[in-house]
Amino acid sequence: MGSASPGLNSVPPGRLLLPPDTASRTGLEKAAAGAAGPERRDWSPSPPATPEQGLSAFYLSYFDMLYPEDSSWAAKGPGASTREEPPEEPEQCPVIDSQAPGGSLDLVPGGLTLEEHSLEQVQSMVVGEVLKDIETACKLLNITADPVDWSPGNVQKWLLWTEHQYRLPPVGKAFQELGGKELCAMSEEQFRQRSPLGGDVLHAHLDIWKSASTGEESWTDGEVDSSCSGQPIHLWQFLKELLLKPHSYGRFIRWLNKDKGIFKIEDSAQVARLWGIRKNRPAMNYDKLSRSIRQYYKKGIIRKPDISQRLVYQFVHPI
DNA sequence: GAAAAGGACGTAC
DNA sequence: GTACGTCCTTTTC
């Protein structure tokens, strides 16, 4: 895993693009209010209109999309005193911590206020998450990071993926036959015309991809696996890739014993759906996917564990 | 009822 | 030929 591209990380905190109604507030108070209150819904994520405008607020909204079920940690600032329970998954709750006494204007090394420092941390982390998400999608969908290069088939994959990942209303055939170049040339208004319910969000997502692909070399880290090499991916490789991204897919598939290669499919329908998207097989279901898994028994790639359990399989040669 | 197992055949590469 | 995808029946949990 590489680092975020300089272009995305170099947005100065002073250039945060924030919703107009929060412009007079400060730092984490905004994040707290935004995460906790209905105000946040008044402002849908939109990419910056000009290069002068920062991406940070855009990414903060994107972060909400990435973690729609729990972004409560973002509200943990100097003013957040009503912490009742520890987070269930500490590794998913990055420290924006500020236990330092004395209020929100304390300076941290670098001359930034604590709030600015915390926002920088949030921004940096969100950018990282965005890039990781894009990298994952590239691998699983076998598409390039640069949308301009997408074929009409790639565009359909990306649409299906984005719909699925962020629970957007299906666009159906609204973007059929469009290649990446045509898609990138479309305005937000054109997206809305084709998809009134989710066109603006799709456009915003596409803008993130366009921004991220500028620094592609730095974040792909030169890592080339089977799914990026143009070779058709095998099911067992796909399953391993999902297993390697517990942050994104732990709800669907997870290791029971990584050393022994034993894993459990927690949500068979979702795993099958992801596989179907990856292979462009909309009719894929768990029945068919499991049949393919069973073909691996004879080949010595996957087997059932010694103590057989439903939806639990074992790689014969765990890495 | 859902999952597991496996046979048979089709399809794309 | 390989690697699934699809459909099917039977068995197990």
mmCIF file with all atom_site columns, N, CA and C (backbone and C1' of nucleotides) in Angstrom, chain A residues 286 291 294 297 304 310-311 313, chain B residues 1-8:
data_model
loop_
_atom_site.group_PDB
_atom_site.id
_atom_site.type_symbol
_atom_site.label_atom_id
_atom_site.label_alt_id
_atom_site.label_comp_id
_atom_site.label_asym_id
_atom_site.label_entity_id
_atom_site.label_seq_id
_atom_site.pdbx_PDB_ins_code
_atom_site.Cartn_x
_atom_site.Cartn_y
_atom_site.Cartn_z
_atom_site.occupancy
_atom_site.B_iso_or_equiv
_atom_site.pdbx_formal_charge
_atom_site.auth_seq_id
_atom_site.auth_comp_id
_atom_site.auth_asym_id
_atom_site.auth_atom_id
_atom_site.pdbx_PDB_model_num
ATOM 1  N N     . TYR A 1 286 ? -25.263 -17.293 -4.791  1.00 0.00 ? 286 TYR A N     1
ATOM 2  C CA    . TYR A 1 286 ? -24.378 -18.132 -3.980  1.00 0.00 ? 286 TYR A CA    1
ATOM 3  C C     . TYR A 1 286 ? -24.400 -19.584 -4.428  1.00 0.00 ? 286 TYR A C     1
ATOM 4  N N     . ARG A 1 291 ? -20.867 -23.621 -6.210  1.00 0.00 ? 291 ARG A N     1
ATOM 5  C CA    . ARG A 1 291 ? -20.536 -24.724 -7.141  1.00 0.00 ? 291 ARG A CA    1
ATOM 6  C C     . ARG A 1 291 ? -19.106 -24.565 -7.650  1.00 0.00 ? 291 ARG A C     1
ATOM 7  N N     . ARG A 1 294 ? -16.723 -25.542 -5.035  1.00 0.00 ? 294 ARG A N     1
ATOM 8  C CA    . ARG A 1 294 ? -16.629 -27.004 -4.899  1.00 0.00 ? 294 ARG A CA    1
ATOM 9  C C     . ARG A 1 294 ? -15.768 -27.632 -5.985  1.00 0.00 ? 294 ARG A C     1
ATOM 10 N N     . TYR A 1 297 ? -12.356 -28.360 -4.882  1.00 0.00 ? 297 TYR A N     1
ATOM 11 C CA    . TYR A 1 297 ? -12.046 -29.503 -4.014  1.00 0.00 ? 297 TYR A CA    1
ATOM 12 C C     . TYR A 1 297 ? -11.126 -30.483 -4.737  1.00 0.00 ? 297 TYR A C     1
ATOM 13 N N     . LYS A 1 304 ? -13.263 -28.220 2.469   1.00 0.00 ? 304 LYS A N     1
ATOM 14 C CA    . LYS A 1 304 ? -14.001 -27.949 3.694   1.00 0.00 ? 304 LYS A CA    1
ATOM 15 C C     . LYS A 1 304 ? -13.068 -28.234 4.859   1.00 0.00 ? 304 LYS A C     1
ATOM 16 N N     . ARG A 1 310 ? -21.257 -24.744 7.963   1.00 0.00 ? 310 ARG A N     1
ATOM 17 C CA    . ARG A 1 310 ? -21.887 -24.043 6.850   1.00 0.00 ? 310 ARG A CA    1
ATOM 18 C C     . ARG A 1 310 ? -21.145 -22.756 6.544   1.00 0.00 ? 310 ARG A C     1
ATOM 19 N N     . LEU A 1 311 ? -20.936 -22.526 5.277   1.00 0.00 ? 311 LEU A N     1
ATOM 20 C CA    . LEU A 1 311 ? -20.323 -21.292 4.779   1.00 0.00 ? 311 LEU A CA    1
ATOM 21 C C     . LEU A 1 311 ? -18.870 -21.125 5.218   1.00 0.00 ? 311 LEU A C     1
ATOM 22 N N     . TYR A 1 313 ? -14.980 -22.431 4.636   1.00 0.00 ? 313 TYR A N     1
ATOM 23 C CA    . TYR A 1 313 ? -14.095 -23.145 3.712   1.00 0.00 ? 313 TYR A CA    1
ATOM 24 C C     . TYR A 1 313 ? -12.658 -22.942 4.157   1.00 0.00 ? 313 TYR A C     1
ATOM 25 P P     . DG  B 2 1   ? -39.957 -24.154 2.537   1.00 0.00 ? 1   DG  B P     1
ATOM 26 O "O5'" . DG  B 2 1   ? -38.745 -23.119 2.621   1.00 0.00 ? 1   DG  B "O5'" 1
ATOM 27 C "C5'" . DG  B 2 1   ? -38.668 -22.219 3.733   1.00 0.00 ? 1   DG  B "C5'" 1
ATOM 28 C "C4'" . DG  B 2 1   ? -37.214 -21.932 4.056   1.00 0.00 ? 1   DG  B "C4'" 1
ATOM 29 C "C3'" . DG  B 2 1   ? -36.346 -21.645 2.834   1.00 0.00 ? 1   DG  B "C3'" 1
ATOM 30 O "O3'" . DG  B 2 1   ? -35.445 -20.603 3.147   1.00 0.00 ? 1   DG  B "O3'" 1
ATOM 31 C "C1'" . DG  B 2 1   ? -35.456 -23.503 4.009   1.00 0.00 ? 1   DG  B "C1'" 1
ATOM 32 P P     . DA  B 2 2   ? -34.651 -19.941 1.966   1.00 0.00 ? 2   DA  B P     1
ATOM 33 O "O5'" . DA  B 2 2   ? -33.143 -20.253 2.374   1.00 0.00 ? 2   DA  B "O5'" 1
ATOM 34 C "C5'" . DA  B 2 2   ? -32.725 -20.022 3.707   1.00 0.00 ? 2   DA  B "C5'" 1
ATOM 35 C "C4'" . DA  B 2 2   ? -31.397 -20.694 3.963   1.00 0.00 ? 2   DA  B "C4'" 1
ATOM 36 C "C3'" . DA  B 2 2   ? -30.353 -20.493 2.855   1.00 0.00 ? 2   DA  B "C3'" 1
ATOM 37 O "O3'" . DA  B 2 2   ? -29.109 -20.193 3.473   1.00 0.00 ? 2   DA  B "O3'" 1
ATOM 38 C "C1'" . DA  B 2 2   ? -30.704 -22.801 3.228   1.00 0.00 ? 2   DA  B "C1'" 1
ATOM 39 P P     . DA  B 2 3   ? -27.863 -19.862 2.561   1.00 0.00 ? 3   DA  B P     1
ATOM 40 O "O5'" . DA  B 2 3   ? -27.019 -21.213 2.652   1.00 0.00 ? 3   DA  B "O5'" 1
ATOM 41 C "C5'" . DA  B 2 3   ? -26.680 -21.700 3.935   1.00 0.00 ? 3   DA  B "C5'" 1
ATOM 42 C "C4'" . DA  B 2 3   ? -26.058 -23.073 3.813   1.00 0.00 ? 3   DA  B "C4'" 1
ATOM 43 C "C3'" . DA  B 2 3   ? -24.893 -23.187 2.835   1.00 0.00 ? 3   DA  B "C3'" 1
ATOM 44 O "O3'" . DA  B 2 3   ? -23.806 -23.781 3.510   1.00 0.00 ? 3   DA  B "O3'" 1
ATOM 45 C "C1'" . DA  B 2 3   ? -26.493 -24.889 2.435   1.00 0.00 ? 3   DA  B "C1'" 1
ATOM 46 P P     . DA  B 2 4   ? -22.417 -24.019 2.758   1.00 0.00 ? 4   DA  B P     1
ATOM 47 O "O5'" . DA  B 2 4   ? -22.538 -25.531 2.288   1.00 0.00 ? 4   DA  B "O5'" 1
ATOM 48 C "C5'" . DA  B 2 4   ? -22.712 -26.533 3.269   1.00 0.00 ? 4   DA  B "C5'" 1
ATOM 49 C "C4'" . DA  B 2 4   ? -22.725 -27.884 2.607   1.00 0.00 ? 4   DA  B "C4'" 1
ATOM 50 C "C3'" . DA  B 2 4   ? -21.624 -28.102 1.573   1.00 0.00 ? 4   DA  B "C3'" 1
ATOM 51 O "O3'" . DA  B 2 4   ? -20.940 -29.295 1.883   1.00 0.00 ? 4   DA  B "O3'" 1
ATOM 52 C "C1'" . DA  B 2 4   ? -23.741 -28.654 0.674   1.00 0.00 ? 4   DA  B "C1'" 1
ATOM 53 P P     . DA  B 2 5   ? -19.588 -29.667 1.155   1.00 0.00 ? 5   DA  B P     1
ATOM 54 O "O5'" . DA  B 2 5   ? -20.046 -30.684 0.017   1.00 0.00 ? 5   DA  B "O5'" 1
ATOM 55 C "C5'" . DA  B 2 5   ? -20.744 -31.867 0.392   1.00 0.00 ? 5   DA  B "C5'" 1
ATOM 56 C "C4'" . DA  B 2 5   ? -21.235 -32.554 -0.848  1.00 0.00 ? 5   DA  B "C4'" 1
ATOM 57 C "C3'" . DA  B 2 5   ? -20.247 -32.554 -2.015  1.00 0.00 ? 5   DA  B "C3'" 1
ATOM 58 O "O3'" . DA  B 2 5   ? -19.825 -33.876 -2.278  1.00 0.00 ? 5   DA  B "O3'" 1
ATOM 59 C "C1'" . DA  B 2 5   ? -22.469 -32.014 -2.706  1.00 0.00 ? 5   DA  B "C1'" 1
ATOM 60 P P     . DG  B 2 6   ? -18.586 -34.151 -3.213  1.00 0.00 ? 6   DG  B P     1
ATOM 61 O "O5'" . DG  B 2 6   ? -19.297 -34.398 -4.625  1.00 0.00 ? 6   DG  B "O5'" 1
ATOM 62 C "C5'" . DG  B 2 6   ? -20.358 -35.326 -4.690  1.00 0.00 ? 6   DG  B "C5'" 1
ATOM 63 C "C4'" . DG  B 2 6   ? -21.096 -35.153 -5.987  1.00 0.00 ? 6   DG  B "C4'" 1
ATOM 64 C "C3'" . DG  B 2 6   ? -20.199 -34.989 -7.230  1.00 0.00 ? 6   DG  B "C3'" 1
ATOM 65 O "O3'" . DG  B 2 6   ? -20.665 -35.851 -8.240  1.00 0.00 ? 6   DG  B "O3'" 1
ATOM 66 C "C1'" . DG  B 2 6   ? -21.877 -33.378 -7.190  1.00 0.00 ? 6   DG  B "C1'" 1
ATOM 67 P P     . DG  B 2 7   ? -19.691 -36.353 -9.384  1.00 0.00 ? 7   DG  B P     1
ATOM 68 O "O5'" . DG  B 2 7   ? -20.743 -36.597 -10.560 1.00 0.00 ? 7   DG  B "O5'" 1
ATOM 69 C "C5'" . DG  B 2 7   ? -21.996 -37.191 -10.243 1.00 0.00 ? 7   DG  B "C5'" 1
ATOM 70 C "C4'" . DG  B 2 7   ? -23.023 -36.810 -11.289 1.00 0.00 ? 7   DG  B "C4'" 1
ATOM 71 C "C3'" . DG  B 2 7   ? -22.471 -36.733 -12.714 1.00 0.00 ? 7   DG  B "C3'" 1
ATOM 72 O "O3'" . DG  B 2 7   ? -23.368 -37.388 -13.611 1.00 0.00 ? 7   DG  B "O3'" 1
ATOM 73 C "C1'" . DG  B 2 7   ? -23.508 -34.666 -12.126 1.00 0.00 ? 7   DG  B "C1'" 1
ATOM 74 P P     . DA  B 2 8   ? -22.885 -37.750 -15.085 1.00 0.00 ? 8   DA  B P     1
ATOM 75 O "O5'" . DA  B 2 8   ? -23.475 -36.530 -15.937 1.00 0.00 ? 8   DA  B "O5'" 1
ATOM 76 C "C5'" . DA  B 2 8   ? -24.864 -36.233 -15.855 1.00 0.00 ? 8   DA  B "C5'" 1
ATOM 77 C "C4'" . DA  B 2 8   ? -25.151 -34.984 -16.644 1.00 0.00 ? 8   DA  B "C4'" 1
ATOM 78 C "C3'" . DA  B 2 8   ? -24.329 -34.846 -17.934 1.00 0.00 ? 8   DA  B "C3'" 1
ATOM 79 O "O3'" . DA  B 2 8   ? -25.211 -34.690 -19.038 1.00 0.00 ? 8   DA  B "O3'" 1
ATOM 80 C "C1'" . DA  B 2 8   ? -24.253 -32.845 -16.646 1.00 0.00 ? 8   DA  B "C1'" 1
#
